[in-house]
mmCIF file of C-alpha atoms and ligand atoms in Angstrom:
data_model
loop_
_atom_site.group_PDB
_atom_site.id
_atom_site.type_symbol
_atom_site.label_atom_id
_atom_site.label_comp_id
_atom_site.label_asym_id
_atom_site.label_seq_id
_atom_site.Cartn_x
_atom_site.Cartn_y
_atom_site.Cartn_z
ATOM 1 C CA UNK A 19 -0.112 0.067 0.009
ATOM 2 C CA UNK A 20 1.169 3.635 -0.644
ATOM 3 C CA UNK A 21 1.916 5.747 2.267
ATOM 4 C CA UNK A 22 -0.831 7.676 3.917
ATOM 5 C CA UNK A 23 0.485 10.960 2.978
ATOM 6 C CA UNK A 24 1.944 10.249 -0.429
ATOM 7 C CA UNK A 25 0.419 12.457 -3.267
ATOM 8 C CA UNK A 26 -0.549 10.496 -6.261
ATOM 9 C CA UNK A 27 0.599 11.832 -9.666
ATOM 10 C CA UNK A 28 3.689 13.914 -8.346
ATOM 11 C CA UNK A 29 6.896 12.554 -10.004
ATOM 12 C CA UNK A 30 9.370 11.867 -7.190
ATOM 13 C CA UNK A 31 13.146 11.689 -8.087
ATOM 14 C CA UNK A 32 14.723 8.877 -6.255
ATOM 15 C CA UNK A 33 18.296 8.951 -7.676
ATOM 16 C CA UNK A 34 19.885 9.990 -10.921
ATOM 17 C CA UNK A 35 17.520 8.946 -13.761
ATOM 18 C CA UNK A 36 15.039 7.151 -11.611
ATOM 19 C CA UNK A 37 11.594 8.810 -11.153
ATOM 20 C CA UNK A 38 8.662 7.250 -9.442
ATOM 21 C CA UNK A 39 4.965 8.443 -9.935
ATOM 22 C CA UNK A 40 2.982 6.962 -7.177
ATOM 23 C CA UNK A 41 -0.378 5.774 -8.292
ATOM 24 C CA UNK A 42 0.113 7.412 -11.622
ATOM 25 C CA UNK A 43 -2.042 4.722 -13.267
ATOM 26 C CA UNK A 44 -5.491 6.376 -12.739
ATOM 27 C CA UNK A 45 -7.349 3.487 -14.212
ATOM 28 C CA UNK A 46 -5.489 0.346 -13.244
ATOM 29 C CA UNK A 47 -8.724 -1.805 -14.307
ATOM 30 C CA UNK A 48 -8.305 -0.775 -17.835
ATOM 31 C CA UNK A 49 -4.677 -1.703 -17.933
ATOM 32 C CA UNK A 50 -5.512 -5.050 -16.403
ATOM 33 C CA UNK A 51 -8.130 -5.669 -19.113
ATOM 34 C CA UNK A 52 -5.507 -4.938 -21.734
ATOM 35 C CA UNK A 53 -3.165 -7.321 -19.955
ATOM 36 C CA UNK A 54 -5.865 -10.097 -20.158
ATOM 37 C CA UNK A 55 -6.486 -9.377 -23.849
ATOM 38 C CA UNK A 56 -2.755 -9.586 -24.497
ATOM 39 C CA UNK A 57 -2.435 -12.864 -22.548
ATOM 40 C CA UNK A 58 -5.432 -14.389 -24.569
ATOM 41 C CA UNK A 59 -3.628 -13.653 -27.860
ATOM 42 C CA UNK A 60 0.020 -14.567 -26.621
ATOM 43 C CA UNK A 61 -0.442 -16.797 -23.517
ATOM 44 C CA UNK A 62 1.690 -16.544 -20.248
ATOM 45 C CA UNK A 63 4.792 -18.651 -20.529
ATOM 46 C CA UNK A 64 7.973 -19.215 -18.457
ATOM 47 C CA UNK A 65 11.107 -18.787 -20.297
ATOM 48 C CA UNK A 66 14.357 -20.752 -20.111
ATOM 49 C CA UNK A 67 17.577 -18.794 -19.459
ATOM 50 C CA UNK A 68 20.603 -19.643 -21.915
ATOM 51 C CA UNK A 69 22.132 -21.528 -18.896
ATOM 52 C CA UNK A 70 19.092 -23.844 -18.851
ATOM 53 C CA UNK A 71 17.169 -22.453 -15.831
ATOM 54 C CA UNK A 72 13.377 -21.910 -15.914
ATOM 55 C CA UNK A 73 12.541 -18.338 -14.699
ATOM 56 C CA UNK A 74 9.972 -18.128 -11.971
ATOM 57 C CA UNK A 75 8.303 -15.041 -13.561
ATOM 58 C CA UNK A 76 5.644 -15.837 -16.370
ATOM 59 C CA UNK A 77 5.870 -13.393 -19.368
ATOM 60 C CA UNK A 78 4.258 -12.245 -22.555
ATOM 61 C CA UNK A 79 4.657 -9.162 -24.756
ATOM 62 C CA UNK A 80 2.749 -6.694 -26.876
ATOM 63 C CA UNK A 81 4.233 -4.395 -29.605
ATOM 64 C CA UNK A 82 6.051 -4.733 -32.779
ATOM 65 C CA UNK A 83 8.544 -6.912 -31.104
ATOM 66 C CA UNK A 84 8.851 -8.988 -27.875
ATOM 67 C CA UNK A 85 11.594 -10.057 -25.498
ATOM 68 C CA UNK A 86 12.289 -13.755 -25.333
ATOM 69 C CA UNK A 87 14.861 -16.006 -23.711
ATOM 70 C CA UNK A 88 15.828 -19.635 -24.741
ATOM 71 C CA UNK A 89 18.898 -21.718 -24.816
ATOM 72 C CA UNK A 90 20.201 -19.546 -27.640
ATOM 73 C CA UNK A 91 20.144 -16.316 -25.664
ATOM 74 C CA UNK A 92 18.120 -13.309 -24.935
ATOM 75 C CA UNK A 93 16.712 -11.111 -27.825
ATOM 76 C CA UNK A 94 13.756 -9.215 -29.261
ATOM 77 C CA UNK A 95 11.595 -11.006 -32.001
ATOM 78 C CA UNK A 96 8.722 -9.898 -34.083
ATOM 79 C CA UNK A 97 6.927 -13.167 -33.977
ATOM 80 C CA UNK A 98 5.720 -14.872 -30.901
ATOM 81 C CA UNK A 99 7.509 -18.367 -30.852
ATOM 82 C CA UNK A 100 4.515 -19.950 -28.979
ATOM 83 C CA UNK A 101 1.903 -18.833 -31.507
ATOM 84 C CA UNK A 102 3.804 -18.249 -34.580
ATOM 85 C CA UNK A 103 2.088 -15.001 -34.912
ATOM 86 C CA UNK A 104 3.059 -11.297 -34.360
ATOM 87 C CA UNK A 105 2.678 -10.130 -30.804
ATOM 88 C CA UNK A 106 -0.555 -8.234 -29.686
ATOM 89 C CA UNK A 107 -0.551 -4.611 -30.328
ATOM 90 C CA UNK A 108 -0.069 -1.901 -27.571
ATOM 91 C CA UNK A 109 -3.468 -0.001 -26.885
ATOM 92 C CA UNK A 110 -2.851 3.600 -27.831
ATOM 93 C CA UNK A 111 -4.392 5.016 -24.518
ATOM 94 C CA UNK A 112 -1.719 2.997 -22.565
ATOM 95 C CA UNK A 113 1.214 4.232 -24.961
ATOM 96 C CA UNK A 114 -0.155 7.861 -24.317
ATOM 97 C CA UNK A 115 0.212 7.284 -20.494
ATOM 98 C CA UNK A 116 3.705 5.958 -21.134
ATOM 99 C CA UNK A 117 4.594 9.063 -23.233
ATOM 100 C CA UNK A 118 3.143 11.418 -20.541
ATOM 101 C CA UNK A 119 5.114 9.613 -17.742
ATOM 102 C CA UNK A 120 8.533 9.734 -19.802
ATOM 103 C CA UNK A 121 7.914 13.402 -20.498
ATOM 104 C CA UNK A 122 7.235 14.139 -16.949
ATOM 105 C CA UNK A 123 10.474 12.426 -15.922
ATOM 106 C CA UNK A 124 12.487 14.362 -18.500
ATOM 107 C CA UNK A 125 12.350 12.036 -21.541
ATOM 108 C CA UNK A 126 10.053 13.721 -24.173
ATOM 109 C CA UNK A 127 9.627 11.964 -27.548
ATOM 110 C CA UNK A 128 9.818 8.395 -26.080
ATOM 111 C CA UNK A 129 8.181 6.100 -28.321
ATOM 112 C CA UNK A 130 8.155 2.456 -26.946
ATOM 113 C CA UNK A 131 8.100 -0.498 -29.534
ATOM 114 C CA UNK A 132 7.743 -3.210 -27.000
ATOM 115 C CA UNK A 133 5.712 -3.954 -23.856
ATOM 116 C CA UNK A 134 7.161 -6.796 -21.838
ATOM 117 C CA UNK A 135 4.530 -8.107 -19.360
ATOM 118 C CA UNK A 136 5.771 -10.000 -16.278
ATOM 119 C CA UNK A 137 3.403 -12.061 -13.920
ATOM 120 C CA UNK A 138 4.730 -12.946 -10.435
ATOM 121 C CA UNK A 139 3.018 -15.349 -7.997
ATOM 122 C CA UNK A 140 4.041 -15.576 -4.482
ATOM 123 C CA UNK A 141 7.574 -16.684 -4.503
ATOM 124 C CA UNK A 142 8.412 -15.564 -7.886
ATOM 125 C CA UNK A 143 11.386 -13.184 -8.121
ATOM 126 C CA UNK A 144 13.747 -11.696 -10.610
ATOM 127 C CA UNK A 145 17.464 -12.030 -9.935
ATOM 128 C CA UNK A 146 19.863 -8.969 -10.292
ATOM 129 C CA UNK A 147 20.405 -8.298 -13.922
ATOM 130 C CA UNK A 148 20.985 -5.559 -16.454
ATOM 131 C CA UNK A 149 18.629 -4.870 -19.339
ATOM 132 C CA UNK A 150 21.151 -4.638 -22.215
ATOM 133 C CA UNK A 151 19.306 -6.168 -25.234
ATOM 134 C CA UNK A 152 18.063 -2.911 -26.560
ATOM 135 C CA UNK A 153 19.821 -0.985 -29.386
ATOM 136 C CA UNK A 154 20.261 2.461 -27.737
ATOM 137 C CA UNK A 155 20.384 3.037 -24.028
ATOM 138 C CA UNK A 156 19.700 6.664 -24.264
ATOM 139 C CA UNK A 157 16.020 5.558 -24.431
ATOM 140 C CA UNK A 158 14.419 5.248 -20.890
ATOM 141 C CA UNK A 159 12.270 2.293 -19.668
ATOM 142 C CA UNK A 160 8.900 2.918 -18.244
ATOM 143 C CA UNK A 161 7.252 0.377 -15.783
ATOM 144 C CA UNK A 162 3.713 0.046 -14.502
ATOM 145 C CA UNK A 163 3.042 -2.130 -11.432
ATOM 146 C CA UNK A 164 -0.249 -3.711 -10.506
ATOM 147 C CA UNK A 165 -1.539 -6.258 -7.986
ATOM 148 C CA UNK A 166 0.562 -7.403 -5.100
ATOM 149 C CA UNK A 167 3.287 -5.206 -3.727
ATOM 150 C CA UNK A 168 7.047 -5.964 -4.253
ATOM 151 C CA UNK A 169 10.434 -4.832 -3.292
ATOM 152 C CA UNK A 170 12.306 -3.560 -6.242
ATOM 153 C CA UNK A 171 16.289 -3.843 -5.856
ATOM 154 C CA UNK A 172 18.355 -1.102 -7.358
ATOM 155 C CA UNK A 173 21.986 -1.685 -7.505
ATOM 156 C CA UNK A 174 24.936 -0.129 -9.324
ATOM 157 C CA UNK A 175 26.929 -0.891 -12.308
ATOM 158 C CA UNK A 176 28.519 -4.003 -10.764
ATOM 159 C CA UNK A 177 26.474 -6.997 -9.620
ATOM 160 C CA UNK A 178 28.086 -6.767 -6.239
ATOM 161 C CA UNK A 179 27.243 -3.039 -5.619
ATOM 162 C CA UNK A 180 24.790 -2.430 -2.632
ATOM 163 C CA UNK A 181 21.139 -2.169 -3.462
ATOM 164 C CA UNK A 182 18.528 0.385 -2.588
ATOM 165 C CA UNK A 183 15.271 -1.301 -1.833
ATOM 166 C CA UNK A 184 12.108 0.452 -3.119
ATOM 167 C CA UNK A 185 8.714 -0.721 -2.437
ATOM 168 C CA UNK A 186 6.321 -0.851 -5.543
ATOM 169 C CA UNK A 187 2.671 -0.850 -5.310
ATOM 170 C CA UNK A 188 -0.573 -1.279 -7.450
ATOM 171 C CA UNK A 189 -0.826 1.723 -9.789
ATOM 172 C CA UNK A 190 2.864 2.921 -9.379
ATOM 173 C CA UNK A 191 4.838 4.130 -12.555
ATOM 174 C CA UNK A 192 8.575 4.247 -12.653
ATOM 175 C CA UNK A 193 10.748 5.697 -15.280
ATOM 176 C CA UNK A 194 14.351 4.657 -15.554
ATOM 177 C CA UNK A 195 16.793 6.593 -17.801
ATOM 178 C CA UNK A 196 20.126 8.315 -17.983
ATOM 179 C CA UNK A 197 22.682 6.950 -15.668
ATOM 180 C CA UNK A 198 20.341 4.363 -14.058
ATOM 181 C CA UNK A 199 19.691 2.696 -17.368
ATOM 182 C CA UNK A 200 22.422 0.203 -17.108
ATOM 183 C CA UNK A 201 22.118 -0.377 -13.368
ATOM 184 C CA UNK A 202 21.773 -4.041 -11.988
ATOM 185 C CA UNK A 203 18.223 -4.388 -10.683
ATOM 186 C CA UNK A 204 15.882 -6.998 -9.652
ATOM 187 C CA UNK A 205 12.509 -7.970 -7.729
ATOM 188 C CA UNK A 206 12.943 -9.653 -4.377
ATOM 189 C CA UNK A 207 10.745 -12.895 -3.859
ATOM 190 C CA UNK A 208 7.062 -11.761 -3.689
ATOM 191 C CA UNK A 209 5.459 -12.409 -0.337
ATOM 192 C CA UNK A 210 2.028 -11.505 -0.584
ATOM 193 C CA UNK A 211 -0.622 -10.651 0.721
ATOM 194 C CA UNK A 212 -2.751 -11.239 -2.259
ATOM 195 C CA UNK A 213 -4.129 -7.891 -3.843
ATOM 196 C CA UNK A 214 -7.842 -7.254 -2.983
ATOM 197 C CA UNK A 215 -8.867 -6.809 -6.728
ATOM 198 C CA UNK A 216 -5.957 -8.640 -8.577
ATOM 199 C CA UNK A 217 -5.573 -11.597 -6.205
ATOM 200 C CA UNK A 218 -2.137 -13.415 -5.698
ATOM 201 C CA UNK A 219 -0.338 -11.876 -8.725
ATOM 202 C CA UNK A 220 1.820 -8.895 -9.459
ATOM 203 C CA UNK A 221 1.807 -7.732 -12.960
ATOM 204 C CA UNK A 222 4.532 -5.596 -14.292
ATOM 205 C CA UNK A 223 4.535 -3.961 -17.667
ATOM 206 C CA UNK A 224 7.829 -2.392 -18.907
ATOM 207 C CA UNK A 225 7.816 -0.276 -22.025
ATOM 208 C CA UNK A 226 11.008 -0.312 -23.963
ATOM 209 C CA UNK A 227 12.564 0.771 -27.239
ATOM 210 C CA UNK A 228 14.276 -2.244 -28.663
ATOM 211 C CA UNK A 229 15.331 -0.856 -31.926
ATOM 212 C CA UNK A 230 16.747 2.611 -32.577
HETATM 213 C C1 MD3 B 9 16.221 -0.217 -13.961
HETATM 214 N N1 MD3 B 9 11.395 -6.143 -14.454
HETATM 215 O O1 MD3 B 9 11.575 -6.972 -16.945
HETATM 216 S S1 MD3 B 9 10.580 -3.182 -13.829
HETATM 217 C C2 MD3 B 9 12.697 -6.598 -16.383
HETATM 218 O O2 MD3 B 9 9.269 -5.446 -11.818
HETATM 219 C C3 MD3 B 9 12.612 -6.095 -14.964
HETATM 220 O O3 MD3 B 9 9.088 -6.897 -13.318
HETATM 221 C C4 MD3 B 9 11.172 -5.803 -13.035
HETATM 222 O O4 MD3 B 9 13.562 -5.823 -14.501
HETATM 223 C C5 MD3 B 9 9.716 -6.013 -12.591
HETATM 224 O O5 MD3 B 9 13.640 -6.567 -17.014
HETATM 225 C C6 MD3 B 9 11.471 -4.339 -12.850
HETATM 226 C C7 MD3 B 9 11.730 -1.758 -13.853
HETATM 227 C C8 MD3 B 9 12.794 -1.621 -14.522
HETATM 228 C C9 MD3 B 9 13.077 -2.194 -15.799
HETATM 229 C C10 MD3 B 9 14.178 -1.956 -16.502
HETATM 230 C C11 MD3 B 9 15.316 -1.342 -15.852
HETATM 231 C C12 MD3 B 9 13.968 -1.056 -13.955
HETATM 232 C C13 MD3 B 9 15.003 -0.935 -14.672
HETATM 233 C C14 MD3 B 9 16.488 -1.038 -16.521
HETATM 234 C C15 MD3 B 9 17.507 -0.492 -15.974
HETATM 235 C C16 MD3 B 9 17.288 -0.018 -14.594
HETATM 236 FE FE1 FE B 10 15.189 -5.562 -16.015
#
């Protein structure tokens, strides 16, 4: 839950290049309906790392390309390997909220071409990693959090650097750009409790630009 005295909608600078807009998603139900539509077209799946481990987070994508991982590596592809079809499109109202959020954080002109959708059940986590499969790191990443709360871990440029722990709640928007873009980050094992509307799930959407 957000703090009692947190103002929704005011962008808060956490560190260099990291801005959080608490409860910036004014219509979370509309975003969840979009997630359900996306997952009906390109179903939730777990992916395998190049090292052969199954990730605990279930994923799907929307947009011109989608992020995938398998034994051959991490990459963006225009066709969903599960369906053999293009990924679902991103809804324009949601892309508009992404553009507004990026602009409020100091990144005008951001045009995502991919939305990676992550679904965490209780116990799921995302280990510390860097996002470096995109062509141009000058583009920010915008993330939407829905459902159960989680602890975001924000490290440094080395995996062993100390991590800042940042709680993320239903409706929060985070923009990551500038010098934070290549920092190690992850999500601590999700503990619950289940969310009153969404149930025992945390849904995270990350809007990225894969191709320059
Ligand atoms: C900071 N997802 O999908 S979103 C990911 O909540 C990922 O599911 C997390 O990390 C999640 O790759 C965190 C926020 C995020 C995304 C990309 C970043 C933060 C970032 C790239 C650089 C620095
Ligand atoms: Fe990431």
